[in-house]
Amino acid sequence: MTDSTTIKVPKSLRDELNALADEGGRGTTLADVLAQLLEEHRAKATRERNAAEALFARAAADPDAVAKADRIAKRAVEFLQARQAS
């Protein structure tokens, strides 16, 4: 038997999780639903990170894009510093 614990969640959230468990079919537990939601979250985060890394790699391969990004970043820093000083 695995260790388990109790978590306090609003009843409306519990009801939504129960509805997802019902959709999963007989024997689907709330633990199963939560594990699936966490896996989906991790997969989404991985896809987003991979997309960002690919975008950064393409940008880094373009010296003009790097220079433009540097100029934009410097202007943003200057703007924020001036705003903070006033």
mmCIF file of N, CA, C and O in Angstrom, residues 7-85:
data_model
loop_
_atom_site.group_PDB
_atom_site.id
_atom_site.type_symbol
_atom_site.label_atom_id
_atom_site.label_comp_id
_atom_site.label_asym_id
_atom_site.label_seq_id
_atom_site.Cartn_x
_atom_site.Cartn_y
_atom_site.Cartn_z
ATOM 1 N N ILE A 7 -5.839 16.172 1.249
ATOM 2 C CA ILE A 7 -5.642 17.578 0.899
ATOM 3 C C ILE A 7 -6.993 18.272 0.959
ATOM 4 O O ILE A 7 -8.022 17.685 0.628
ATOM 5 N N LYS A 8 -6.961 19.504 1.383
ATOM 6 C CA LYS A 8 -8.193 20.285 1.454
ATOM 7 C C LYS A 8 -8.345 21.069 0.158
ATOM 8 O O LYS A 8 -7.467 21.827 -0.218
ATOM 9 N N VAL A 9 -9.457 20.844 -0.513
ATOM 10 C CA VAL A 9 -9.777 21.570 -1.736
ATOM 11 C C VAL A 9 -11.232 22.005 -1.642
ATOM 12 O O VAL A 9 -12.034 21.368 -0.954
ATOM 13 N N PRO A 10 -11.572 23.084 -2.332
ATOM 14 C CA PRO A 10 -12.985 23.484 -2.347
ATOM 15 C C PRO A 10 -13.846 22.358 -2.927
ATOM 16 O O PRO A 10 -13.406 21.591 -3.788
ATOM 17 N N LYS A 11 -15.063 22.277 -2.443
ATOM 18 C CA LYS A 11 -15.971 21.228 -2.914
ATOM 19 C C LYS A 11 -16.182 21.295 -4.416
ATOM 20 O O LYS A 11 -16.286 20.263 -5.084
ATOM 21 N N SER A 12 -16.221 22.516 -4.967
ATOM 22 C CA SER A 12 -16.430 22.644 -6.413
ATOM 23 C C SER A 12 -15.275 22.010 -7.184
ATOM 24 O O SER A 12 -15.492 21.362 -8.211
ATOM 25 N N LEU A 13 -14.054 22.155 -6.686
ATOM 26 C CA LEU A 13 -12.901 21.546 -7.336
ATOM 27 C C LEU A 13 -12.955 20.027 -7.193
ATOM 28 O O LEU A 13 -12.705 19.287 -8.147
ATOM 29 N N ARG A 14 -13.304 19.565 -6.014
ATOM 30 C CA ARG A 14 -13.452 18.124 -5.799
ATOM 31 C C ARG A 14 -14.474 17.538 -6.771
ATOM 32 O O ARG A 14 -14.258 16.489 -7.364
ATOM 33 N N ASP A 15 -15.587 18.266 -6.943
ATOM 34 C CA ASP A 15 -16.633 17.795 -7.849
ATOM 35 C C ASP A 15 -16.129 17.733 -9.291
ATOM 36 O O ASP A 15 -16.443 16.795 -10.025
ATOM 37 N N GLU A 16 -15.338 18.729 -9.705
ATOM 38 C CA GLU A 16 -14.773 18.709 -11.061
ATOM 39 C C GLU A 16 -13.808 17.535 -11.234
ATOM 40 O O GLU A 16 -13.807 16.876 -12.278
ATOM 41 N N LEU A 17 -13.004 17.272 -10.212
ATOM 42 C CA LEU A 17 -12.078 16.142 -10.280
ATOM 43 C C LEU A 17 -12.846 14.828 -10.326
ATOM 44 O O LEU A 17 -12.481 13.914 -11.073
ATOM 45 N N ASN A 18 -13.917 14.732 -9.546
ATOM 46 C CA ASN A 18 -14.751 13.527 -9.580
ATOM 47 C C ASN A 18 -15.366 13.335 -10.956
ATOM 48 O O ASN A 18 -15.462 12.206 -11.450
ATOM 49 N N ALA A 19 -15.782 14.426 -11.599
ATOM 50 C CA ALA A 19 -16.356 14.327 -12.946
ATOM 51 C C ALA A 19 -15.313 13.799 -13.925
ATOM 52 O O ALA A 19 -15.624 12.961 -14.782
ATOM 53 N N LEU A 20 -14.067 14.263 -13.796
ATOM 54 C CA LEU A 20 -12.996 13.746 -14.654
ATOM 55 C C LEU A 20 -12.753 12.266 -14.384
ATOM 56 O O LEU A 20 -12.522 11.484 -15.321
ATOM 57 N N ALA A 21 -12.811 11.878 -13.120
ATOM 58 C CA ALA A 21 -12.634 10.464 -12.776
ATOM 59 C C ALA A 21 -13.755 9.629 -13.386
ATOM 60 O O ALA A 21 -13.516 8.536 -13.915
ATOM 61 N N ASP A 22 -14.968 10.149 -13.339
ATOM 62 C CA ASP A 22 -16.102 9.430 -13.936
ATOM 63 C C ASP A 22 -15.901 9.255 -15.435
ATOM 64 O O ASP A 22 -16.236 8.208 -15.993
ATOM 65 N N GLU A 23 -15.365 10.279 -16.100
ATOM 66 C CA GLU A 23 -15.095 10.186 -17.537
ATOM 67 C C GLU A 23 -14.055 9.120 -17.838
ATOM 68 O O GLU A 23 -14.049 8.526 -18.911
ATOM 69 N N GLY A 24 -13.147 8.903 -16.875
ATOM 70 C CA GLY A 24 -12.081 7.919 -17.065
ATOM 71 C C GLY A 24 -12.568 6.492 -16.985
ATOM 72 O O GLY A 24 -11.851 5.561 -17.348
ATOM 73 N N GLY A 25 -13.764 6.296 -16.512
ATOM 74 C CA GLY A 25 -14.317 4.950 -16.428
ATOM 75 C C GLY A 25 -14.176 4.348 -15.047
ATOM 76 O O GLY A 25 -13.550 4.912 -14.144
ATOM 77 N N ARG A 26 -14.765 3.201 -14.924
ATOM 78 C CA ARG A 26 -14.803 2.492 -13.648
ATOM 79 C C ARG A 26 -13.383 2.259 -13.120
ATOM 80 O O ARG A 26 -12.490 1.845 -13.851
ATOM 81 N N GLY A 27 -13.206 2.554 -11.867
ATOM 82 C CA GLY A 27 -11.919 2.317 -11.227
ATOM 83 C C GLY A 27 -10.943 3.477 -11.318
ATOM 84 O O GLY A 27 -9.861 3.412 -10.741
ATOM 85 N N THR A 28 -11.307 4.537 -12.043
ATOM 86 C CA THR A 28 -10.423 5.697 -12.124
ATOM 87 C C THR A 28 -10.541 6.480 -10.824
ATOM 88 O O THR A 28 -11.625 6.886 -10.417
ATOM 89 N N THR A 29 -9.426 6.660 -10.163
ATOM 90 C CA THR A 29 -9.420 7.355 -8.877
ATOM 91 C C THR A 29 -9.036 8.821 -9.055
ATOM 92 O O THR A 29 -8.530 9.224 -10.107
ATOM 93 N N LEU A 30 -9.265 9.584 -7.998
ATOM 94 C CA LEU A 30 -8.822 10.978 -8.031
ATOM 95 C C LEU A 30 -7.305 11.051 -8.146
ATOM 96 O O LEU A 30 -6.776 11.939 -8.804
ATOM 97 N N ALA A 31 -6.611 10.109 -7.554
ATOM 98 C CA ALA A 31 -5.153 10.060 -7.684
ATOM 99 C C ALA A 31 -4.762 9.866 -9.153
ATOM 100 O O ALA A 31 -3.818 10.491 -9.641
ATOM 101 N N ASP A 32 -5.506 9.000 -9.857
ATOM 102 C CA ASP A 32 -5.248 8.806 -11.289
ATOM 103 C C ASP A 32 -5.453 10.109 -12.055
ATOM 104 O O ASP A 32 -4.658 10.460 -12.926
ATOM 105 N N VAL A 33 -6.544 10.800 -11.737
ATOM 106 C CA VAL A 33 -6.855 12.059 -12.416
ATOM 107 C C VAL A 33 -5.758 13.083 -12.147
ATOM 108 O O VAL A 33 -5.265 13.741 -13.068
ATOM 109 N N LEU A 34 -5.360 13.208 -10.891
ATOM 110 C CA LEU A 34 -4.315 14.180 -10.546
ATOM 111 C C LEU A 34 -2.994 13.820 -11.220
ATOM 112 O O LEU A 34 -2.290 14.707 -11.728
ATOM 113 N N ALA A 35 -2.654 12.544 -11.269
ATOM 114 C CA ALA A 35 -1.417 12.124 -11.932
ATOM 115 C C ALA A 35 -1.473 12.459 -13.419
ATOM 116 O O ALA A 35 -0.475 12.929 -13.995
ATOM 117 N N GLN A 36 -2.633 12.237 -14.051
ATOM 118 C CA GLN A 36 -2.772 12.551 -15.475
ATOM 119 C C GLN A 36 -2.652 14.059 -15.703
ATOM 120 O O GLN A 36 -1.990 14.500 -16.648
ATOM 121 N N LEU A 37 -3.286 14.854 -14.838
ATOM 122 C CA LEU A 37 -3.203 16.307 -14.985
ATOM 123 C C LEU A 37 -1.765 16.792 -14.821
ATOM 124 O O LEU A 37 -1.308 17.671 -15.566
ATOM 125 N N LEU A 38 -1.045 16.227 -13.863
ATOM 126 C CA LEU A 38 0.361 16.602 -13.679
ATOM 127 C C LEU A 38 1.196 16.214 -14.889
ATOM 128 O O LEU A 38 2.055 16.987 -15.332
ATOM 129 N N GLU A 39 0.948 15.035 -15.438
ATOM 130 C CA GLU A 39 1.694 14.598 -16.620
ATOM 131 C C GLU A 39 1.402 15.515 -17.800
ATOM 132 O O GLU A 39 2.322 15.899 -18.536
ATOM 133 N N GLU A 40 0.138 15.893 -17.979
ATOM 134 C CA GLU A 40 -0.217 16.812 -19.064
ATOM 135 C C GLU A 40 0.462 18.167 -18.862
ATOM 136 O O GLU A 40 0.940 18.780 -19.817
ATOM 137 N N HIS A 41 0.506 18.626 -17.618
ATOM 138 C CA HIS A 41 1.167 19.899 -17.315
ATOM 139 C C HIS A 41 2.656 19.817 -17.648
ATOM 140 O O HIS A 41 3.213 20.725 -18.272
ATOM 141 N N ARG A 42 3.291 18.732 -17.231
ATOM 142 C CA ARG A 42 4.724 18.568 -17.515
ATOM 143 C C ARG A 42 4.995 18.496 -19.013
ATOM 144 O O ARG A 42 5.963 19.074 -19.509
ATOM 145 N N ALA A 43 4.140 17.771 -19.730
ATOM 146 C CA ALA A 43 4.316 17.644 -21.180
ATOM 147 C C ALA A 43 4.163 19.002 -21.854
ATOM 148 O O ALA A 43 4.934 19.353 -22.756
ATOM 149 N N LYS A 44 3.175 19.777 -21.419
ATOM 150 C CA LYS A 44 2.964 21.113 -21.988
ATOM 151 C C LYS A 44 4.170 22.007 -21.703
ATOM 152 O O LYS A 44 4.647 22.720 -22.586
ATOM 153 N N ALA A 45 4.662 21.963 -20.465
ATOM 154 C CA ALA A 45 5.823 22.780 -20.102
ATOM 155 C C ALA A 45 7.036 22.391 -20.938
ATOM 156 O O ALA A 45 7.794 23.251 -21.387
ATOM 157 N N THR A 46 7.212 21.099 -21.186
ATOM 158 C CA THR A 46 8.329 20.630 -22.004
ATOM 159 C C THR A 46 8.193 21.118 -23.440
ATOM 160 O O THR A 46 9.165 21.588 -24.039
ATOM 161 N N ARG A 47 6.980 21.015 -23.994
ATOM 162 C CA ARG A 47 6.761 21.503 -25.372
ATOM 163 C C ARG A 47 7.043 22.997 -25.464
ATOM 164 O O ARG A 47 7.693 23.456 -26.414
ATOM 165 N N GLU A 48 6.571 23.762 -24.478
ATOM 166 C CA GLU A 48 6.802 25.209 -24.493
ATOM 167 C C GLU A 48 8.287 25.534 -24.361
ATOM 168 O O GLU A 48 8.796 26.426 -25.039
ATOM 169 N N ARG A 49 8.987 24.805 -23.489
ATOM 170 C CA ARG A 49 10.425 25.034 -23.312
ATOM 171 C C ARG A 49 11.181 24.693 -24.597
ATOM 172 O O ARG A 49 12.056 25.438 -25.036
ATOM 173 N N ASN A 50 10.811 23.575 -25.237
ATOM 174 C CA ASN A 50 11.462 23.190 -26.490
ATOM 175 C C ASN A 50 11.208 24.221 -27.580
ATOM 176 O O ASN A 50 12.123 24.552 -28.356
ATOM 177 N N ALA A 51 9.982 24.745 -27.644
ATOM 178 C CA ALA A 51 9.661 25.763 -28.653
ATOM 179 C C ALA A 51 10.473 27.034 -28.399
ATOM 180 O O ALA A 51 11.000 27.644 -29.328
ATOM 181 N N ALA A 52 10.584 27.426 -27.132
ATOM 182 C CA ALA A 52 11.352 28.628 -26.793
ATOM 183 C C ALA A 52 12.825 28.435 -27.129
ATOM 184 O O ALA A 52 13.469 29.329 -27.690
ATOM 185 N N GLU A 53 13.365 27.266 -26.807
ATOM 186 C CA GLU A 53 14.775 26.997 -27.111
ATOM 187 C C GLU A 53 15.026 27.016 -28.614
ATOM 188 O O GLU A 53 16.046 27.531 -29.069
ATOM 189 N N ALA A 54 14.093 26.472 -29.383
ATOM 190 C CA ALA A 54 14.241 26.495 -30.846
ATOM 191 C C ALA A 54 14.191 27.931 -31.360
ATOM 192 O O ALA A 54 14.969 28.311 -32.247
ATOM 193 N N LEU A 55 13.301 28.727 -30.803
ATOM 194 C CA LEU A 55 13.202 30.130 -31.198
ATOM 195 C C LEU A 55 14.486 30.875 -30.853
ATOM 196 O O LEU A 55 15.013 31.632 -31.672
ATOM 197 N N PHE A 56 15.017 30.641 -29.647
ATOM 198 C CA PHE A 56 16.256 31.295 -29.247
ATOM 199 C C PHE A 56 17.408 30.863 -30.146
ATOM 200 O O PHE A 56 18.265 31.672 -30.506
ATOM 201 N N ALA A 57 17.447 29.587 -30.513
ATOM 202 C CA ALA A 57 18.517 29.095 -31.380
ATOM 203 C C ALA A 57 18.446 29.758 -32.748
ATOM 204 O O ALA A 57 19.471 30.159 -33.309
ATOM 205 N N ARG A 58 17.225 29.892 -33.298
ATOM 206 C CA ARG A 58 17.074 30.561 -34.592
ATOM 207 C C ARG A 58 17.480 32.026 -34.486
ATOM 208 O O ARG A 58 18.141 32.565 -35.373
ATOM 209 N N ALA A 59 17.076 32.664 -33.397
ATOM 210 C CA ALA A 59 17.415 34.080 -33.218
ATOM 211 C C ALA A 59 18.928 34.258 -33.057
ATOM 212 O O ALA A 59 19.510 35.191 -33.606
ATOM 213 N N ALA A 60 19.545 33.364 -32.287
ATOM 214 C CA ALA A 60 20.990 33.473 -32.065
ATOM 215 C C ALA A 60 21.773 33.283 -33.355
ATOM 216 O O ALA A 60 22.876 33.807 -33.500
ATOM 217 N N ALA A 61 21.200 32.551 -34.290
ATOM 218 C CA ALA A 61 21.872 32.319 -35.566
ATOM 219 C C ALA A 61 21.764 33.527 -36.486
ATOM 220 O O ALA A 61 22.418 33.573 -37.527
ATOM 221 N N ASP A 62 20.969 34.521 -36.094
ATOM 222 C CA ASP A 62 20.770 35.726 -36.905
ATOM 223 C C ASP A 62 21.373 36.918 -36.165
ATOM 224 O O ASP A 62 20.758 37.461 -35.247
ATOM 225 N N PRO A 63 22.588 37.353 -36.546
ATOM 226 C CA PRO A 63 23.257 38.441 -35.832
ATOM 227 C C PRO A 63 22.432 39.725 -35.797
ATOM 228 O O PRO A 63 22.461 40.459 -34.807
ATOM 229 N N ASP A 64 21.686 40.012 -36.859
ATOM 230 C CA ASP A 64 20.859 41.220 -36.870
ATOM 231 C C ASP A 64 19.757 41.128 -35.812
ATOM 232 O O ASP A 64 19.437 42.109 -35.136
ATOM 233 N N ALA A 65 19.173 39.937 -35.665
ATOM 234 C CA ALA A 65 18.127 39.748 -34.657
ATOM 235 C C ALA A 65 18.698 39.895 -33.251
ATOM 236 O O ALA A 65 18.068 40.490 -32.377
ATOM 237 N N VAL A 66 19.914 39.376 -33.043
ATOM 238 C CA VAL A 66 20.559 39.499 -31.728
ATOM 239 C C VAL A 66 20.813 40.966 -31.416
ATOM 240 O O VAL A 66 20.538 41.446 -30.308
ATOM 241 N N ALA A 67 21.332 41.717 -32.377
ATOM 242 C CA ALA A 67 21.608 43.139 -32.168
ATOM 243 C C ALA A 67 20.316 43.901 -31.879
ATOM 244 O O ALA A 67 20.278 44.763 -30.994
ATOM 245 N N LYS A 68 19.259 43.594 -32.613
ATOM 246 C CA LYS A 68 17.978 44.262 -32.389
ATOM 247 C C LYS A 68 17.445 43.939 -30.994
ATOM 248 O O LYS A 68 16.971 44.828 -30.280
ATOM 249 N N ALA A 69 17.533 42.675 -30.591
ATOM 250 C CA ALA A 69 17.069 42.282 -29.259
ATOM 251 C C ALA A 69 17.864 42.998 -28.177
ATOM 252 O O ALA A 69 17.299 43.443 -27.167
ATOM 253 N N ASP A 70 19.174 43.143 -28.383
ATOM 254 C CA ASP A 70 20.009 43.866 -27.420
ATOM 255 C C ASP A 70 19.565 45.328 -27.310
ATOM 256 O O ASP A 70 19.473 45.871 -26.207
ATOM 257 N N ARG A 71 19.292 45.960 -28.457
ATOM 258 C CA ARG A 71 18.848 47.362 -28.430
ATOM 259 C C ARG A 71 17.510 47.495 -27.698
ATOM 260 O O ARG A 71 17.331 48.403 -26.876
ATOM 261 N N ILE A 72 16.600 46.601 -27.978
ATOM 262 C CA ILE A 72 15.287 46.647 -27.320
ATOM 263 C C ILE A 72 15.441 46.445 -25.819
ATOM 264 O O ILE A 72 14.821 47.162 -25.021
ATOM 265 N N ALA A 73 16.277 45.486 -25.428
ATOM 266 C CA ALA A 73 16.480 45.214 -24.007
ATOM 267 C C ALA A 73 17.112 46.413 -23.306
ATOM 268 O O ALA A 73 16.704 46.793 -22.200
ATOM 269 N N LYS A 74 18.106 47.041 -23.941
ATOM 270 C CA LYS A 74 18.755 48.212 -23.340
ATOM 271 C C LYS A 74 17.770 49.360 -23.170
ATOM 272 O O LYS A 74 17.746 50.028 -22.136
ATOM 273 N N ARG A 75 16.923 49.590 -24.185
ATOM 274 C CA ARG A 75 15.915 50.656 -24.079
ATOM 275 C C ARG A 75 14.919 50.352 -22.968
ATOM 276 O O ARG A 75 14.509 51.248 -22.228
ATOM 277 N N ALA A 76 14.548 49.090 -22.834
ATOM 278 C CA ALA A 76 13.606 48.705 -21.783
ATOM 279 C C ALA A 76 14.222 48.943 -20.401
ATOM 280 O O ALA A 76 13.563 49.475 -19.501
ATOM 281 N N VAL A 77 15.485 48.583 -20.246
ATOM 282 C CA VAL A 77 16.170 48.791 -18.965
ATOM 283 C C VAL A 77 16.264 50.284 -18.665
ATOM 284 O O VAL A 77 15.983 50.732 -17.537
ATOM 285 N N GLU A 78 16.653 51.075 -19.651
ATOM 286 C CA GLU A 78 16.749 52.515 -19.465
ATOM 287 C C GLU A 78 15.388 53.116 -19.078
ATOM 288 O O GLU A 78 15.296 53.961 -18.193
ATOM 289 N N PHE A 79 14.335 52.675 -19.748
ATOM 290 C CA PHE A 79 12.988 53.166 -19.447
ATOM 291 C C PHE A 79 12.618 52.827 -18.001
ATOM 292 O O PHE A 79 12.120 53.680 -17.264
ATOM 293 N N LEU A 80 12.862 51.594 -17.591
ATOM 294 C CA LEU A 80 12.495 51.183 -16.241
ATOM 295 C C LEU A 80 13.328 51.913 -15.186
ATOM 296 O O LEU A 80 12.818 52.278 -14.135
ATOM 297 N N GLN A 81 14.607 52.126 -15.488
ATOM 298 C CA GLN A 81 15.461 52.849 -14.546
ATOM 299 C C GLN A 81 14.991 54.290 -14.405
ATOM 300 O O GLN A 81 14.939 54.841 -13.310
ATOM 301 N N ALA A 82 14.653 54.941 -15.526
ATOM 302 C CA ALA A 82 14.172 56.317 -15.484
ATOM 303 C C ALA A 82 12.839 56.390 -14.731
ATOM 304 O O ALA A 82 12.601 57.316 -13.962
ATOM 305 N N ARG A 83 11.993 55.426 -14.977
ATOM 306 C CA ARG A 83 10.677 55.404 -14.299
ATOM 307 C C ARG A 83 10.850 55.220 -12.803
ATOM 308 O O ARG A 83 10.149 55.827 -12.005
ATOM 309 N N GLN A 84 11.801 54.378 -12.415
ATOM 310 C CA GLN A 84 12.034 54.111 -10.998
ATOM 311 C C GLN A 84 12.645 55.338 -10.311
ATOM 312 O O GLN A 84 12.354 55.612 -9.154
ATOM 313 N N ALA A 85 13.478 56.080 -11.041
ATOM 314 C CA ALA A 85 14.139 57.273 -10.475
ATOM 315 C C ALA A 85 13.146 58.400 -10.246
ATOM 316 O O ALA A 85 13.371 59.270 -9.405
#
